[in-house]
Amino acid sequence: MKKTSTALLALSLSSFGALVQAEPASQTFIPTGLSTKNAQAEANGFFEDQHLTGTTRNWYANELKRRDEVFRYNDNGIPEQTSRRINWQQGTIVNYSSGFTQGVVGFSTELALYNAIALDRDTDDFAGNSNRTLAHSDGDAVGQWSKMGLGNVKARVSNTVLTMGRQSVNTPVIAFIGNRALPSSFQGFAVQSDEFNNLSLQGGSFDRVSPRMEQSLDKFRSEYGDRSKTADRLDMFGGDYKPTDSLTASFYASNLEDFWHQYYFAFTHELGDSKVFALSTNLNYYKTKDAGQSKLGAIDNDTYSLSFTGTHNAHSVSLAYQEVNGNEYFDYAHDTNAIFLANSCSRTSTARTRNPCRSLTC
């Protein structure tokens, strides 16, 4: 297969009427040492720091396929197809989080209930079951459904937290995605340590994903590969290092069992004062290589983006370049948002195309 590359050039302009002006980031080197703060020592108690929050989201999508492409669906056992798909959902999240108990080891818990209501239940509109509208096997919409979106227990010593259960994760190699009426979450355990003053470490192992618009747990699948192939576990480790207040270096590695090894490197640098002019530089790079049984076949992919953002007061201009090199799409786990690249608007299609491509957007 011919090796291909995809390049994307993007320009964006933004302006905000009100913006809090931050002080210029220091360029002074920061020696790495133990943090002087102890989060667990400041714990007030299980009930004293508890809180309950509620969130609602009204989500609507109207999609139209062209060039003879169609959406295929089942309507009471009869195969149907349509060029237009309309989905309308109301999502609600009620989240309870306790505080940490006092003592050397603190414990807390988090519980979130998710509910979705299908506001458009016409099968001809939503075109069958998808990650937009949950449907029965006969194609009819599930009018209302609920699930436990989050349910976990945390243990904390000093500035290190172990979380076990269903949780929300946000790293460059596994991250929740919230671009539907409800977000995804993951089942497993994770450790986050902030014991050092300028180094944060994370690690975890997850065996199931709770998809955005499904009630049940599912195994991991590829976003762009063969969806019939599944992985039982995703392991990850990484961290963020700040040698100065203005510079952040990140490295993360993950193993999606029998799919791939994936590595992520990133550098972010801030220079100047936004009251006059500030320049932010961001470099992101992913290396993906097939591993284990290579259920998705041979994978050897290099994807990177480089962006520059100039800011003056409440106005900013960004210029970004992105390139995908390989015989396959830049891929990541389905129902995750683990695509930390400059040109990934909702973090989807711009990293997908394999054919050579260049574009300028404003």
mmCIF file of C-alpha atoms in Angstrom:
data_model
loop_
_atom_site.group_PDB
_atom_site.id
_atom_site.type_symbol
_atom_site.label_atom_id
_atom_site.label_comp_id
_atom_site.label_asym_id
_atom_site.label_seq_id
_atom_site.Cartn_x
_atom_site.Cartn_y
_atom_site.Cartn_z
ATOM 1 C CA MET A 1 0.000 0.000 0.000
ATOM 2 C CA LYS A 2 1.284 3.437 -0.895
ATOM 3 C CA LYS A 3 2.311 5.497 2.085
ATOM 4 C CA THR A 4 0.237 8.672 2.282
ATOM 5 C CA SER A 5 0.317 11.885 4.236
ATOM 6 C CA THR A 6 -2.317 14.430 5.085
ATOM 7 C CA ALA A 7 -1.541 18.049 5.847
ATOM 8 C CA LEU A 8 -3.915 20.689 7.146
ATOM 9 C CA LEU A 9 -3.271 24.386 7.589
ATOM 10 C CA ALA A 10 -5.690 26.407 9.683
ATOM 11 C CA LEU A 11 -6.084 30.058 10.613
ATOM 12 C CA SER A 12 -8.507 31.213 13.274
ATOM 13 C CA LEU A 13 -9.464 34.618 14.609
ATOM 14 C CA SER A 14 -11.158 35.246 17.938
ATOM 15 C CA SER A 15 -12.230 38.153 20.069
ATOM 16 C CA PHE A 16 -13.720 38.297 23.543
ATOM 17 C CA GLY A 17 -15.499 41.268 24.978
ATOM 18 C CA ALA A 18 -14.363 40.490 28.501
ATOM 19 C CA LEU A 19 -11.189 38.650 29.352
ATOM 20 C CA VAL A 20 -9.226 38.344 32.561
ATOM 21 C CA GLN A 21 -5.677 39.489 31.864
ATOM 22 C CA ALA A 22 -3.083 37.067 33.188
ATOM 23 C CA GLU A 23 0.371 38.110 34.258
ATOM 24 C CA PRO A 24 3.209 37.156 31.876
ATOM 25 C CA ALA A 25 4.456 33.640 32.573
ATOM 26 C CA SER A 26 7.916 33.524 34.124
ATOM 27 C CA GLN A 27 10.812 32.125 32.057
ATOM 28 C CA THR A 28 12.818 31.296 35.208
ATOM 29 C CA PHE A 29 13.837 27.657 35.653
ATOM 30 C CA ILE A 30 12.044 25.827 38.495
ATOM 31 C CA PRO A 31 14.035 23.077 40.262
ATOM 32 C CA THR A 32 11.979 19.923 40.836
ATOM 33 C CA GLY A 33 11.231 19.213 44.473
ATOM 34 C CA LEU A 34 8.525 17.885 46.755
ATOM 35 C CA SER A 35 5.402 20.023 46.924
ATOM 36 C CA THR A 36 5.002 22.155 50.015
ATOM 37 C CA LYS A 37 1.237 21.608 49.909
ATOM 38 C CA ASN A 38 -0.572 18.599 51.348
ATOM 39 C CA ALA A 39 -4.109 18.327 50.012
ATOM 40 C CA GLN A 40 -5.107 15.547 52.410
ATOM 41 C CA ALA A 41 -3.995 17.590 55.429
ATOM 42 C CA GLU A 42 -6.543 20.243 54.366
ATOM 43 C CA ALA A 43 -9.467 17.764 54.174
ATOM 44 C CA ASN A 44 -12.547 18.982 56.074
ATOM 45 C CA GLY A 45 -14.533 15.751 56.137
ATOM 46 C CA PHE A 46 -16.822 13.477 54.133
ATOM 47 C CA PHE A 47 -19.977 15.545 54.604
ATOM 48 C CA GLU A 48 -18.381 18.946 55.204
ATOM 49 C CA ASP A 49 -17.064 19.184 51.598
ATOM 50 C CA GLN A 50 -19.871 17.323 49.840
ATOM 51 C CA HIS A 51 -21.720 18.950 46.969
ATOM 52 C CA LEU A 52 -24.536 18.157 44.550
ATOM 53 C CA THR A 53 -24.694 19.585 41.029
ATOM 54 C CA GLY A 54 -27.102 19.288 38.126
ATOM 55 C CA THR A 55 -26.546 19.790 34.400
ATOM 56 C CA THR A 56 -28.961 19.696 31.478
ATOM 57 C CA ARG A 57 -28.157 19.741 27.774
ATOM 58 C CA ASN A 58 -30.507 20.016 24.792
ATOM 59 C CA TRP A 59 -28.765 18.374 21.833
ATOM 60 C CA TYR A 60 -29.946 18.565 18.203
ATOM 61 C CA ALA A 61 -28.265 17.365 15.007
ATOM 62 C CA ASN A 62 -29.482 17.519 11.378
ATOM 63 C CA GLU A 63 -27.202 15.608 9.009
ATOM 64 C CA LEU A 64 -27.446 15.337 5.223
ATOM 65 C CA LYS A 65 -25.420 12.912 3.114
ATOM 66 C CA ARG A 66 -24.588 13.676 -0.509
ATOM 67 C CA ARG A 67 -23.044 11.892 -3.516
ATOM 68 C CA ASP A 68 -25.490 8.983 -3.272
ATOM 69 C CA GLU A 69 -24.448 8.112 0.300
ATOM 70 C CA VAL A 70 -27.276 7.146 2.684
ATOM 71 C CA PHE A 71 -28.015 6.215 6.288
ATOM 72 C CA ARG A 72 -29.319 2.634 6.568
ATOM 73 C CA TYR A 73 -31.654 1.552 9.368
ATOM 74 C CA ASN A 74 -34.264 -1.002 10.419
ATOM 75 C CA ASP A 75 -37.930 0.018 10.728
ATOM 76 C CA ASN A 76 -39.877 -2.854 12.352
ATOM 77 C CA GLY A 77 -37.900 -5.474 10.432
ATOM 78 C CA ILE A 78 -37.958 -3.593 7.124
ATOM 79 C CA PRO A 79 -34.597 -2.282 5.802
ATOM 80 C CA GLU A 80 -34.844 1.419 5.037
ATOM 81 C CA GLN A 81 -32.474 4.164 3.942
ATOM 82 C CA THR A 82 -32.452 7.950 3.971
ATOM 83 C CA SER A 83 -30.072 10.743 3.030
ATOM 84 C CA ARG A 84 -31.069 12.866 6.047
ATOM 85 C CA ARG A 85 -30.802 12.009 9.749
ATOM 86 C CA ILE A 86 -32.302 14.135 12.536
ATOM 87 C CA ASN A 87 -31.625 13.529 16.227
ATOM 88 C CA TRP A 88 -32.968 15.558 19.145
ATOM 89 C CA GLN A 89 -32.185 14.619 22.749
ATOM 90 C CA GLN A 90 -32.483 16.094 26.221
ATOM 91 C CA GLY A 91 -29.718 14.979 28.576
ATOM 92 C CA THR A 92 -29.618 15.467 32.358
ATOM 93 C CA ILE A 93 -26.811 14.742 34.824
ATOM 94 C CA VAL A 94 -27.137 14.796 38.610
ATOM 95 C CA ASN A 95 -23.714 14.502 40.265
ATOM 96 C CA TYR A 96 -22.951 13.936 43.941
ATOM 97 C CA SER A 97 -19.380 14.219 45.281
ATOM 98 C CA SER A 98 -18.403 13.843 48.903
ATOM 99 C CA GLY A 99 -15.421 15.410 50.578
ATOM 100 C CA PHE A 100 -12.423 13.409 51.775
ATOM 101 C CA THR A 101 -12.438 12.011 55.281
ATOM 102 C CA GLN A 102 -9.732 13.323 57.582
ATOM 103 C CA GLY A 103 -6.618 11.410 58.549
ATOM 104 C CA VAL A 104 -3.465 10.177 56.847
ATOM 105 C CA VAL A 105 -5.606 8.322 54.293
ATOM 106 C CA GLY A 106 -8.763 10.081 53.158
ATOM 107 C CA PHE A 107 -11.725 8.454 51.413
ATOM 108 C CA SER A 108 -14.443 9.966 49.258
ATOM 109 C CA THR A 109 -17.026 8.879 46.708
ATOM 110 C CA GLU A 110 -18.620 10.195 43.526
ATOM 111 C CA LEU A 111 -21.951 9.190 42.006
ATOM 112 C CA ALA A 112 -23.577 10.598 38.869
ATOM 113 C CA LEU A 113 -26.935 9.599 37.390
ATOM 114 C CA TYR A 114 -27.454 10.181 33.651
ATOM 115 C CA ASN A 115 -30.858 10.479 31.971
ATOM 116 C CA ALA A 116 -31.755 10.926 28.293
ATOM 117 C CA ILE A 117 -35.108 11.744 26.716
ATOM 118 C CA ALA A 118 -35.643 11.342 22.955
ATOM 119 C CA LEU A 119 -37.509 14.469 21.848
ATOM 120 C CA ASP A 120 -37.762 13.276 18.226
ATOM 121 C CA ARG A 121 -38.969 9.659 18.183
ATOM 122 C CA ASP A 122 -39.868 9.387 14.496
ATOM 123 C CA THR A 123 -37.868 6.443 13.126
ATOM 124 C CA ASP A 124 -37.720 8.075 9.704
ATOM 125 C CA ASP A 125 -36.009 11.071 11.328
ATOM 126 C CA PHE A 126 -33.362 9.549 13.623
ATOM 127 C CA ALA A 127 -32.756 6.592 11.249
ATOM 128 C CA GLY A 128 -32.276 3.815 13.762
ATOM 129 C CA ASN A 129 -29.909 3.070 16.615
ATOM 130 C CA SER A 130 -26.689 5.131 16.731
ATOM 131 C CA ASN A 131 -24.537 7.024 19.200
ATOM 132 C CA ARG A 132 -27.058 9.856 18.831
ATOM 133 C CA THR A 133 -30.351 8.137 19.700
ATOM 134 C CA LEU A 134 -30.740 4.843 21.554
ATOM 135 C CA ALA A 135 -33.226 2.517 19.814
ATOM 136 C CA HIS A 136 -34.802 -0.892 20.315
ATOM 137 C CA SER A 137 -33.986 -3.824 18.025
ATOM 138 C CA ASP A 138 -37.076 -3.037 15.921
ATOM 139 C CA GLY A 139 -35.800 0.466 15.244
ATOM 140 C CA ASP A 140 -38.149 2.357 17.574
ATOM 141 C CA ALA A 141 -36.560 4.981 19.799
ATOM 142 C CA VAL A 142 -36.115 4.381 23.514
ATOM 143 C CA GLY A 143 -38.215 7.278 24.761
ATOM 144 C CA GLN A 144 -36.451 7.721 28.104
ATOM 145 C CA TRP A 145 -33.607 5.880 29.794
ATOM 146 C CA SER A 146 -31.167 6.305 32.669
ATOM 147 C CA LYS A 147 -27.872 4.840 33.855
ATOM 148 C CA MET A 148 -25.142 5.312 36.414
ATOM 149 C CA GLY A 149 -22.681 7.454 34.495
ATOM 150 C CA LEU A 150 -20.164 7.719 37.338
ATOM 151 C CA GLY A 151 -19.733 5.583 40.438
ATOM 152 C CA ASN A 152 -16.387 5.409 42.154
ATOM 153 C CA VAL A 153 -14.480 5.460 45.424
ATOM 154 C CA LYS A 154 -11.343 7.553 45.979
ATOM 155 C CA ALA A 155 -8.486 7.130 48.434
ATOM 156 C CA ARG A 156 -5.993 9.960 48.994
ATOM 157 C CA VAL A 157 -2.620 10.126 50.698
ATOM 158 C CA SER A 158 -0.957 13.536 50.676
ATOM 159 C CA ASN A 159 -1.357 14.702 47.033
ATOM 160 C CA THR A 160 -1.883 11.287 45.458
ATOM 161 C CA VAL A 161 -5.382 10.013 44.636
ATOM 162 C CA LEU A 162 -6.440 6.474 43.695
ATOM 163 C CA THR A 163 -9.842 6.270 41.972
ATOM 164 C CA MET A 164 -11.592 2.914 41.518
ATOM 165 C CA GLY A 165 -14.837 2.379 39.613
ATOM 166 C CA ARG A 166 -16.639 4.200 36.834
ATOM 167 C CA GLN A 167 -14.992 7.562 36.289
ATOM 168 C CA SER A 168 -14.330 10.454 33.963
ATOM 169 C CA VAL A 169 -10.786 10.589 32.550
ATOM 170 C CA ASN A 170 -9.121 13.333 30.515
ATOM 171 C CA THR A 171 -5.657 12.579 29.095
ATOM 172 C CA PRO A 172 -4.200 12.656 25.551
ATOM 173 C CA VAL A 173 -4.483 8.840 25.257
ATOM 174 C CA ILE A 174 -7.867 8.242 26.927
ATOM 175 C CA ALA A 175 -10.384 11.020 27.502
ATOM 176 C CA PHE A 176 -14.148 11.291 27.968
ATOM 177 C CA ILE A 177 -16.075 12.753 25.041
ATOM 178 C CA GLY A 178 -19.058 15.007 25.661
ATOM 179 C CA ASN A 179 -20.315 15.954 22.196
ATOM 180 C CA ARG A 180 -23.709 14.246 22.596
ATOM 181 C CA ALA A 181 -26.541 14.718 25.090
ATOM 182 C CA LEU A 182 -24.484 12.692 27.598
ATOM 183 C CA PRO A 183 -20.723 12.090 27.956
ATOM 184 C CA SER A 184 -18.821 8.808 28.033
ATOM 185 C CA SER A 185 -16.999 7.405 31.078
ATOM 186 C CA PHE A 186 -14.671 4.483 31.866
ATOM 187 C CA GLN A 187 -14.546 1.593 34.306
ATOM 188 C CA GLY A 188 -11.259 0.727 35.978
ATOM 189 C CA PHE A 189 -8.741 2.395 38.259
ATOM 190 C CA ALA A 190 -6.580 5.494 37.944
ATOM 191 C CA VAL A 191 -3.859 7.139 40.016
ATOM 192 C CA GLN A 192 -2.965 10.824 39.907
ATOM 193 C CA SER A 193 0.032 12.102 41.841
ATOM 194 C CA ASP A 194 0.986 15.748 42.417
ATOM 195 C CA GLU A 195 3.692 15.112 44.991
ATOM 196 C CA PHE A 196 6.204 17.305 43.135
ATOM 197 C CA ASN A 197 5.988 21.049 42.690
ATOM 198 C CA ASN A 198 6.227 20.998 38.880
ATOM 199 C CA LEU A 199 5.586 17.387 37.861
ATOM 200 C CA SER A 200 2.180 15.683 37.689
ATOM 201 C CA LEU A 201 1.939 11.926 37.030
ATOM 202 C CA GLN A 202 -1.034 9.815 35.962
ATOM 203 C CA GLY A 203 -1.591 6.118 35.363
ATOM 204 C CA GLY A 204 -4.523 3.780 35.012
ATOM 205 C CA SER A 205 -6.068 0.618 33.640
ATOM 206 C CA PHE A 206 -9.595 0.403 32.214
ATOM 207 C CA ASP A 207 -11.544 -2.626 31.016
ATOM 208 C CA ARG A 208 -14.827 -1.103 29.847
ATOM 209 C CA VAL A 209 -16.235 2.110 28.412
ATOM 210 C CA SER A 210 -19.690 3.477 29.183
ATOM 211 C CA PRO A 211 -20.674 4.896 25.746
ATOM 212 C CA ARG A 212 -22.280 8.299 25.361
ATOM 213 C CA MET A 213 -25.744 7.140 24.314
ATOM 214 C CA GLU A 214 -25.949 3.553 25.575
ATOM 215 C CA GLN A 215 -27.080 2.065 28.876
ATOM 216 C CA SER A 216 -24.661 -0.858 28.968
ATOM 217 C CA LEU A 217 -20.899 -1.081 29.304
ATOM 218 C CA ASP A 218 -18.894 -2.017 26.214
ATOM 219 C CA LYS A 219 -15.427 -3.257 25.327
ATOM 220 C CA PHE A 220 -13.016 -0.862 23.657
ATOM 221 C CA ARG A 221 -13.210 -0.455 19.887
ATOM 222 C CA SER A 222 -11.332 1.576 17.296
ATOM 223 C CA GLU A 223 -12.789 4.863 16.052
ATOM 224 C CA TYR A 224 -11.939 4.237 12.388
ATOM 225 C CA GLY A 225 -10.926 0.556 12.251
ATOM 226 C CA ASP A 226 -13.027 -2.603 12.144
ATOM 227 C CA ARG A 227 -15.742 -2.095 14.800
ATOM 228 C CA SER A 228 -16.290 -5.849 15.071
ATOM 229 C CA LYS A 229 -12.857 -6.106 16.725
ATOM 230 C CA THR A 230 -12.774 -5.434 20.469
ATOM 231 C CA ALA A 231 -10.131 -4.878 23.136
ATOM 232 C CA ASP A 232 -10.552 -5.917 26.776
ATOM 233 C CA ARG A 233 -8.226 -3.372 28.339
ATOM 234 C CA LEU A 234 -6.554 -0.004 27.898
ATOM 235 C CA ASP A 235 -3.535 0.778 30.092
ATOM 236 C CA MET A 236 -1.928 4.208 30.257
ATOM 237 C CA PHE A 237 0.788 6.186 32.012
ATOM 238 C CA GLY A 238 2.083 9.724 31.596
ATOM 239 C CA GLY A 239 2.746 13.098 33.070
ATOM 240 C CA ASP A 240 3.193 16.830 32.643
ATOM 241 C CA TYR A 241 6.411 18.646 33.558
ATOM 242 C CA LYS A 242 6.812 22.419 33.967
ATOM 243 C CA PRO A 243 10.503 23.424 34.042
ATOM 244 C CA THR A 244 9.315 27.053 33.989
ATOM 245 C CA ASP A 245 5.917 28.698 34.458
ATOM 246 C CA SER A 246 5.891 29.356 30.697
ATOM 247 C CA LEU A 247 6.859 25.887 29.429
ATOM 248 C CA THR A 248 5.013 22.576 29.771
ATOM 249 C CA ALA A 249 6.273 19.257 28.423
ATOM 250 C CA SER A 250 3.963 16.230 28.313
ATOM 251 C CA PHE A 251 4.501 12.543 27.655
ATOM 252 C CA TYR A 252 1.873 9.791 27.715
ATOM 253 C CA ALA A 253 1.905 6.161 26.622
ATOM 254 C CA SER A 254 -0.946 3.702 26.264
ATOM 255 C CA ASN A 255 -1.565 0.099 25.264
ATOM 256 C CA LEU A 256 -4.932 -0.817 23.771
ATOM 257 C CA GLU A 257 -4.768 -4.591 24.134
ATOM 258 C CA ASP A 258 -4.017 -6.399 20.842
ATOM 259 C CA PHE A 259 -4.657 -3.159 18.917
ATOM 260 C CA TRP A 260 -1.748 -0.762 19.339
ATOM 261 C CA HIS A 261 0.862 1.005 21.432
ATOM 262 C CA GLN A 262 0.400 4.765 21.301
ATOM 263 C CA TYR A 263 2.792 7.488 22.466
ATOM 264 C CA TYR A 264 2.078 11.198 22.853
ATOM 265 C CA PHE A 265 4.560 14.066 23.190
ATOM 266 C CA ALA A 266 3.677 17.746 23.560
ATOM 267 C CA PHE A 267 5.320 21.080 24.311
ATOM 268 C CA THR A 268 3.518 24.324 25.147
ATOM 269 C CA HIS A 269 5.311 27.635 25.561
ATOM 270 C CA GLU A 270 3.964 31.035 26.583
ATOM 271 C CA LEU A 271 5.888 34.234 25.845
ATOM 272 C CA GLY A 272 5.092 37.894 26.418
ATOM 273 C CA ASP A 273 2.329 39.932 28.003
ATOM 274 C CA SER A 274 -1.151 39.806 26.439
ATOM 275 C CA LYS A 275 -1.655 43.462 27.399
ATOM 276 C CA VAL A 276 0.937 44.187 24.710
ATOM 277 C CA PHE A 277 1.449 40.962 22.760
ATOM 278 C CA ALA A 278 1.712 37.325 23.867
ATOM 279 C CA LEU A 279 2.716 34.331 21.763
ATOM 280 C CA SER A 280 1.669 30.757 22.573
ATOM 281 C CA THR A 281 3.375 27.867 20.779
ATOM 282 C CA ASN A 282 1.959 24.317 20.856
ATOM 283 C CA LEU A 283 3.506 21.162 19.423
ATOM 284 C CA ASN A 284 1.622 17.837 19.597
ATOM 285 C CA TYR A 285 2.845 14.478 18.296
ATOM 286 C CA TYR A 286 1.339 10.973 18.296
ATOM 287 C CA LYS A 287 3.136 7.748 17.364
ATOM 288 C CA THR A 288 0.894 4.692 16.917
ATOM 289 C CA LYS A 289 2.200 1.166 16.277
ATOM 290 C CA ASP A 290 0.289 -2.126 16.138
ATOM 291 C CA ALA A 291 0.828 -4.480 19.092
ATOM 292 C CA GLY A 292 -0.089 -7.913 20.433
ATOM 293 C CA GLN A 293 -2.320 -9.846 18.032
ATOM 294 C CA SER A 294 -2.594 -6.750 15.775
ATOM 295 C CA LYS A 295 -6.353 -7.263 15.412
ATOM 296 C CA LEU A 296 -6.593 -4.168 13.188
ATOM 297 C CA GLY A 297 -3.667 -5.177 11.003
ATOM 298 C CA ALA A 298 -0.341 -3.403 10.575
ATOM 299 C CA ILE A 299 -0.301 0.146 11.962
ATOM 300 C CA ASP A 300 2.586 2.596 11.709
ATOM 301 C CA ASN A 301 1.302 6.146 12.026
ATOM 302 C CA ASP A 302 2.925 9.488 12.828
ATOM 303 C CA THR A 303 0.641 12.472 13.374
ATOM 304 C CA TYR A 304 1.645 15.925 14.569
ATOM 305 C CA SER A 305 0.424 19.509 14.740
ATOM 306 C CA LEU A 306 2.161 22.816 15.342
ATOM 307 C CA SER A 307 0.243 25.970 16.222
ATOM 308 C CA PHE A 308 1.045 29.594 17.062
ATOM 309 C CA THR A 309 -1.419 31.907 18.791
ATOM 310 C CA GLY A 310 -0.813 35.637 19.078
ATOM 311 C CA THR A 311 -2.869 37.490 21.686
ATOM 312 C CA HIS A 312 -3.415 41.179 22.313
ATOM 313 C CA ASN A 313 -5.851 42.040 25.107
ATOM 314 C CA ALA A 314 -9.097 40.223 24.194
ATOM 315 C CA HIS A 315 -8.111 39.385 20.608
ATOM 316 C CA SER A 316 -6.182 36.400 19.284
ATOM 317 C CA VAL A 317 -5.044 34.988 15.955
ATOM 318 C CA SER A 318 -4.013 31.341 15.559
ATOM 319 C CA LEU A 319 -2.110 29.645 12.748
ATOM 320 C CA ALA A 320 -1.796 25.846 12.800
ATOM 321 C CA TYR A 321 -0.274 23.145 10.630
ATOM 322 C CA GLN A 322 -1.113 19.478 10.974
ATOM 323 C CA GLU A 323 0.086 16.352 9.169
ATOM 324 C CA VAL A 324 -0.919 12.686 9.230
ATOM 325 C CA ASN A 325 1.594 10.145 7.875
ATOM 326 C CA GLY A 326 0.779 6.469 7.465
ATOM 327 C CA ASN A 327 -1.181 3.855 5.540
ATOM 328 C CA GLU A 328 -4.157 4.296 7.849
ATOM 329 C CA TYR A 329 -6.170 6.990 9.606
ATOM 330 C CA PHE A 330 -4.812 8.490 12.787
ATOM 331 C CA ASP A 331 -6.880 6.336 15.133
ATOM 332 C CA TYR A 332 -7.952 6.355 18.774
ATOM 333 C CA ALA A 333 -10.411 4.445 20.950
ATOM 334 C CA HIS A 334 -14.084 4.882 20.087
ATOM 335 C CA ASP A 335 -16.188 6.930 22.521
ATOM 336 C CA THR A 336 -13.105 8.797 23.663
ATOM 337 C CA ASN A 337 -11.778 12.265 22.890
ATOM 338 C CA ALA A 338 -8.098 11.279 22.915
ATOM 339 C CA ILE A 339 -7.013 13.370 19.963
ATOM 340 C CA PHE A 340 -5.153 16.380 21.346
ATOM 341 C CA LEU A 341 -4.251 18.056 18.050
ATOM 342 C CA ALA A 342 -4.514 21.654 16.848
ATOM 343 C CA ASN A 343 -6.964 21.037 14.002
ATOM 344 C CA SER A 344 -9.501 18.745 15.574
ATOM 345 C CA CYS A 345 -12.447 21.056 16.059
ATOM 346 C CA SER A 346 -14.677 18.518 17.725
ATOM 347 C CA ARG A 347 -11.630 16.267 17.532
ATOM 348 C CA THR A 348 -12.862 14.190 14.642
ATOM 349 C CA SER A 349 -12.611 14.386 10.857
ATOM 350 C CA THR A 350 -9.514 16.525 10.329
ATOM 351 C CA ALA A 351 -7.328 13.704 11.633
ATOM 352 C CA ARG A 352 -9.166 11.068 9.645
ATOM 353 C CA THR A 353 -8.434 11.650 5.965
ATOM 354 C CA ARG A 354 -5.580 9.672 4.453
ATOM 355 C CA ASN A 355 -5.505 11.406 1.059
ATOM 356 C CA PRO A 356 -3.175 14.426 0.701
ATOM 357 C CA CYS A 357 -5.089 17.549 1.746
ATOM 358 C CA ARG A 358 -4.355 21.184 2.496
ATOM 359 C CA SER A 359 -6.900 23.745 3.607
ATOM 360 C CA LEU A 360 -7.115 27.225 5.108
ATOM 361 C CA THR A 361 -9.936 28.051 7.512
ATOM 362 C CA CYS A 362 -10.923 31.264 9.247
#
